[in-house]
Amino acid sequence: MAIINWATAKYEGLGKEGKGQVSTQSGALKQQPYGFNTRFENKAGTNPEEQIAAAHASCFTMALSFALAKQGFSKGTLESKVDITLVKDGDGYTITKSEIRLDAKVPGISGEEFEKTAVEAKLNCPISKLLNCDVTLDITSFDGN
């Protein structure tokens, strides 16, 4: 069974002067502005790297949640922040890293078992598999009580 989701992007004008809009099937993004200024000048709107960060954060966090539930844990809080690194590469740009920072509270699991489960979730999350860059995981806090 394949699940297919879609998004649309429209760009009017070309290069730095162009302006775009991106929308998603769910409506979570609806004609959200993007362009050179939102990508490289921190102006209001979104950009592809921010959208990848959101996708990776939500995918990894859900994968870890399901892995912990499969192990019999039913309570806890997981919060992930993903930084996507975009670097100049010749005439273009390359995403070189997706860094996951994880804060977690999962009562009853040892730190060792939690770390093993988190690393497996990082490796098996579909967005991690999609990215062709260094994907790291830093568990910034963990509470097993």
mmCIF file of C-alpha atoms in Angstrom:
data_model
loop_
_atom_site.group_PDB
_atom_site.id
_atom_site.type_symbol
_atom_site.label_atom_id
_atom_site.label_comp_id
_atom_site.label_asym_id
_atom_site.label_seq_id
_atom_site.Cartn_x
_atom_site.Cartn_y
_atom_site.Cartn_z
ATOM 1 C CA MET A 1 0.000 0.000 0.000
ATOM 2 C CA ALA A 2 1.429 3.358 -1.002
ATOM 3 C CA ILE A 3 0.469 6.600 0.674
ATOM 4 C CA ILE A 4 0.819 9.601 -1.594
ATOM 5 C CA ASN A 5 0.806 13.169 -0.297
ATOM 6 C CA TRP A 6 1.289 16.277 -2.358
ATOM 7 C CA ALA A 7 2.272 19.904 -2.198
ATOM 8 C CA THR A 8 2.275 22.633 -4.814
ATOM 9 C CA ALA A 9 4.636 25.519 -5.376
ATOM 10 C CA LYS A 10 4.141 28.507 -7.639
ATOM 11 C CA TYR A 11 6.839 31.089 -8.382
ATOM 12 C CA GLU A 12 6.103 34.341 -10.174
ATOM 13 C CA GLY A 13 9.037 36.349 -11.478
ATOM 14 C CA LEU A 14 12.519 34.920 -11.705
ATOM 15 C CA GLY A 15 15.585 34.838 -9.485
ATOM 16 C CA LYS A 16 15.912 37.095 -6.437
ATOM 17 C CA GLU A 17 12.972 39.251 -7.520
ATOM 18 C CA GLY A 18 10.586 36.308 -7.805
ATOM 19 C CA LYS A 19 8.000 35.452 -5.189
ATOM 20 C CA GLY A 20 6.571 32.048 -4.468
ATOM 21 C CA GLN A 21 3.713 30.383 -2.665
ATOM 22 C CA VAL A 22 3.637 26.836 -1.348
ATOM 23 C CA SER A 23 0.563 24.843 -0.309
ATOM 24 C CA THR A 24 0.106 21.353 1.097
ATOM 25 C CA GLN A 25 -2.620 18.777 0.612
ATOM 26 C CA SER A 26 -3.723 19.056 4.255
ATOM 27 C CA GLY A 27 -3.936 22.835 4.154
ATOM 28 C CA ALA A 28 -1.313 23.182 6.898
ATOM 29 C CA LEU A 29 0.470 25.409 4.407
ATOM 30 C CA LYS A 30 -1.869 27.400 2.217
ATOM 31 C CA GLN A 31 -0.273 29.816 -0.214
ATOM 32 C CA GLN A 32 2.543 30.329 2.296
ATOM 33 C CA PRO A 33 5.004 32.871 0.857
ATOM 34 C CA TYR A 34 8.557 31.887 0.058
ATOM 35 C CA GLY A 35 11.373 33.240 -2.053
ATOM 36 C CA PHE A 36 14.957 34.453 -1.935
ATOM 37 C CA ASN A 37 14.164 36.822 0.921
ATOM 38 C CA THR A 38 12.566 34.118 3.107
ATOM 39 C CA ARG A 39 15.358 31.670 2.346
ATOM 40 C CA PHE A 40 18.443 33.848 2.632
ATOM 41 C CA GLU A 41 17.381 37.085 4.335
ATOM 42 C CA ASN A 42 15.224 35.856 7.261
ATOM 43 C CA LYS A 43 12.087 37.592 6.002
ATOM 44 C CA ALA A 44 8.595 36.412 6.979
ATOM 45 C CA GLY A 45 7.490 33.271 5.174
ATOM 46 C CA THR A 46 8.878 29.777 4.803
ATOM 47 C CA ASN A 47 11.663 28.094 2.850
ATOM 48 C CA PRO A 48 12.455 24.558 1.693
ATOM 49 C CA GLU A 49 14.975 23.893 4.470
ATOM 50 C CA GLU A 50 12.471 24.901 7.160
ATOM 51 C CA GLN A 51 9.945 22.537 5.610
ATOM 52 C CA ILE A 52 12.497 19.707 5.555
ATOM 53 C CA ALA A 53 13.344 20.427 9.200
ATOM 54 C CA ALA A 54 9.649 20.240 10.118
ATOM 55 C CA ALA A 55 9.228 17.003 8.174
ATOM 56 C CA HIS A 56 12.298 15.418 9.767
ATOM 57 C CA ALA A 57 11.382 16.538 13.301
ATOM 58 C CA SER A 58 7.836 15.233 13.055
ATOM 59 C CA CYS A 59 8.834 11.978 11.324
ATOM 60 C CA PHE A 60 11.631 11.133 13.776
ATOM 61 C CA THR A 61 9.552 12.030 16.838
ATOM 62 C CA MET A 62 6.654 9.887 15.636
ATOM 63 C CA ALA A 63 8.982 6.971 14.787
ATOM 64 C CA LEU A 64 10.492 7.115 18.283
ATOM 65 C CA SER A 65 7.043 7.358 19.875
ATOM 66 C CA PHE A 66 5.860 4.244 18.050
ATOM 67 C CA ALA A 67 9.069 2.347 18.868
ATOM 68 C CA LEU A 68 8.677 3.129 22.568
ATOM 69 C CA ALA A 69 4.988 2.158 22.505
ATOM 70 C CA LYS A 70 5.934 -1.146 20.847
ATOM 71 C CA GLN A 71 8.269 -1.779 23.793
ATOM 72 C CA GLY A 72 5.329 -1.326 26.168
ATOM 73 C CA PHE A 73 5.806 2.281 27.277
ATOM 74 C CA SER A 74 2.630 4.329 27.352
ATOM 75 C CA LYS A 75 3.590 7.630 28.965
ATOM 76 C CA GLY A 76 6.162 10.197 28.041
ATOM 77 C CA THR A 77 7.010 13.375 26.247
ATOM 78 C CA LEU A 78 9.314 13.711 23.240
ATOM 79 C CA GLU A 79 10.343 17.060 21.791
ATOM 80 C CA SER A 80 12.666 17.276 18.802
ATOM 81 C CA LYS A 81 14.287 20.277 17.151
ATOM 82 C CA VAL A 82 15.944 19.738 13.777
ATOM 83 C CA ASP A 83 18.539 22.064 12.277
ATOM 84 C CA ILE A 84 19.074 21.737 8.527
ATOM 85 C CA THR A 85 22.463 22.982 7.291
ATOM 86 C CA LEU A 86 22.535 24.558 3.819
ATOM 87 C CA VAL A 87 25.972 25.454 2.437
ATOM 88 C CA LYS A 88 27.218 27.109 -0.732
ATOM 89 C CA ASP A 89 28.424 24.463 -3.182
ATOM 90 C CA GLY A 90 29.929 25.906 -6.350
ATOM 91 C CA ASP A 91 27.201 27.835 -8.153
ATOM 92 C CA GLY A 92 24.473 26.252 -6.031
ATOM 93 C CA TYR A 93 23.764 24.975 -2.543
ATOM 94 C CA THR A 94 23.791 21.595 -0.789
ATOM 95 C CA ILE A 95 22.107 20.365 2.370
ATOM 96 C CA THR A 96 24.955 18.782 4.303
ATOM 97 C CA LYS A 97 23.421 17.954 7.654
ATOM 98 C CA SER A 98 20.216 17.343 9.531
ATOM 99 C CA GLU A 99 20.838 17.622 13.262
ATOM 100 C CA ILE A 100 18.166 16.280 15.613
ATOM 101 C CA ARG A 101 18.141 17.582 19.174
ATOM 102 C CA LEU A 102 15.906 15.559 21.463
ATOM 103 C CA ASP A 103 14.478 16.323 24.892
ATOM 104 C CA ALA A 104 12.626 13.379 26.363
ATOM 105 C CA LYS A 105 10.885 12.174 29.477
ATOM 106 C CA VAL A 106 9.885 8.516 29.420
ATOM 107 C CA PRO A 107 9.231 7.003 32.841
ATOM 108 C CA GLY A 108 10.634 3.540 33.459
ATOM 109 C CA ILE A 109 13.169 3.158 30.635
ATOM 110 C CA SER A 110 16.911 3.117 31.219
ATOM 111 C CA GLY A 111 19.096 5.705 29.531
ATOM 112 C CA GLU A 112 20.927 2.970 27.627
ATOM 113 C CA GLU A 113 17.724 1.403 26.272
ATOM 114 C CA PHE A 114 16.295 4.815 25.432
ATOM 115 C CA GLU A 115 19.412 5.825 23.478
ATOM 116 C CA LYS A 116 19.375 2.521 21.548
ATOM 117 C CA THR A 117 15.704 3.027 20.663
ATOM 118 C CA ALA A 118 16.275 6.680 19.654
ATOM 119 C CA VAL A 119 19.201 5.765 17.379
ATOM 120 C CA GLU A 120 17.112 3.038 15.714
ATOM 121 C CA ALA A 121 14.266 5.531 15.207
ATOM 122 C CA LYS A 122 16.726 7.982 13.628
ATOM 123 C CA LEU A 123 17.974 5.321 11.223
ATOM 124 C CA ASN A 124 14.510 3.995 10.337
ATOM 125 C CA CYS A 125 12.540 7.243 10.063
ATOM 126 C CA PRO A 126 11.520 7.583 6.381
ATOM 127 C CA ILE A 127 12.762 11.192 6.204
ATOM 128 C CA SER A 128 16.173 10.150 7.607
ATOM 129 C CA LYS A 129 16.334 7.536 4.857
ATOM 130 C CA LEU A 130 15.396 10.143 2.248
ATOM 131 C CA LEU A 131 18.083 12.642 3.198
ATOM 132 C CA ASN A 132 21.459 12.134 1.550
ATOM 133 C CA CYS A 133 23.418 13.990 4.228
ATOM 134 C CA ASP A 134 24.856 13.472 7.678
ATOM 135 C CA VAL A 135 21.952 12.856 10.072
ATOM 136 C CA THR A 136 22.976 13.239 13.728
ATOM 137 C CA LEU A 137 21.117 12.793 17.007
ATOM 138 C CA ASP A 138 21.904 14.668 20.243
ATOM 139 C CA ILE A 139 19.763 13.666 23.219
ATOM 140 C CA THR A 140 19.949 16.979 25.061
ATOM 141 C CA SER A 141 17.946 15.789 28.035
ATOM 142 C CA PHE A 142 16.417 12.535 29.171
ATOM 143 C CA ASP A 143 14.438 11.742 32.295
ATOM 144 C CA GLY A 144 13.560 8.130 33.002
ATOM 145 C CA ASN A 145 11.509 8.907 36.105
#
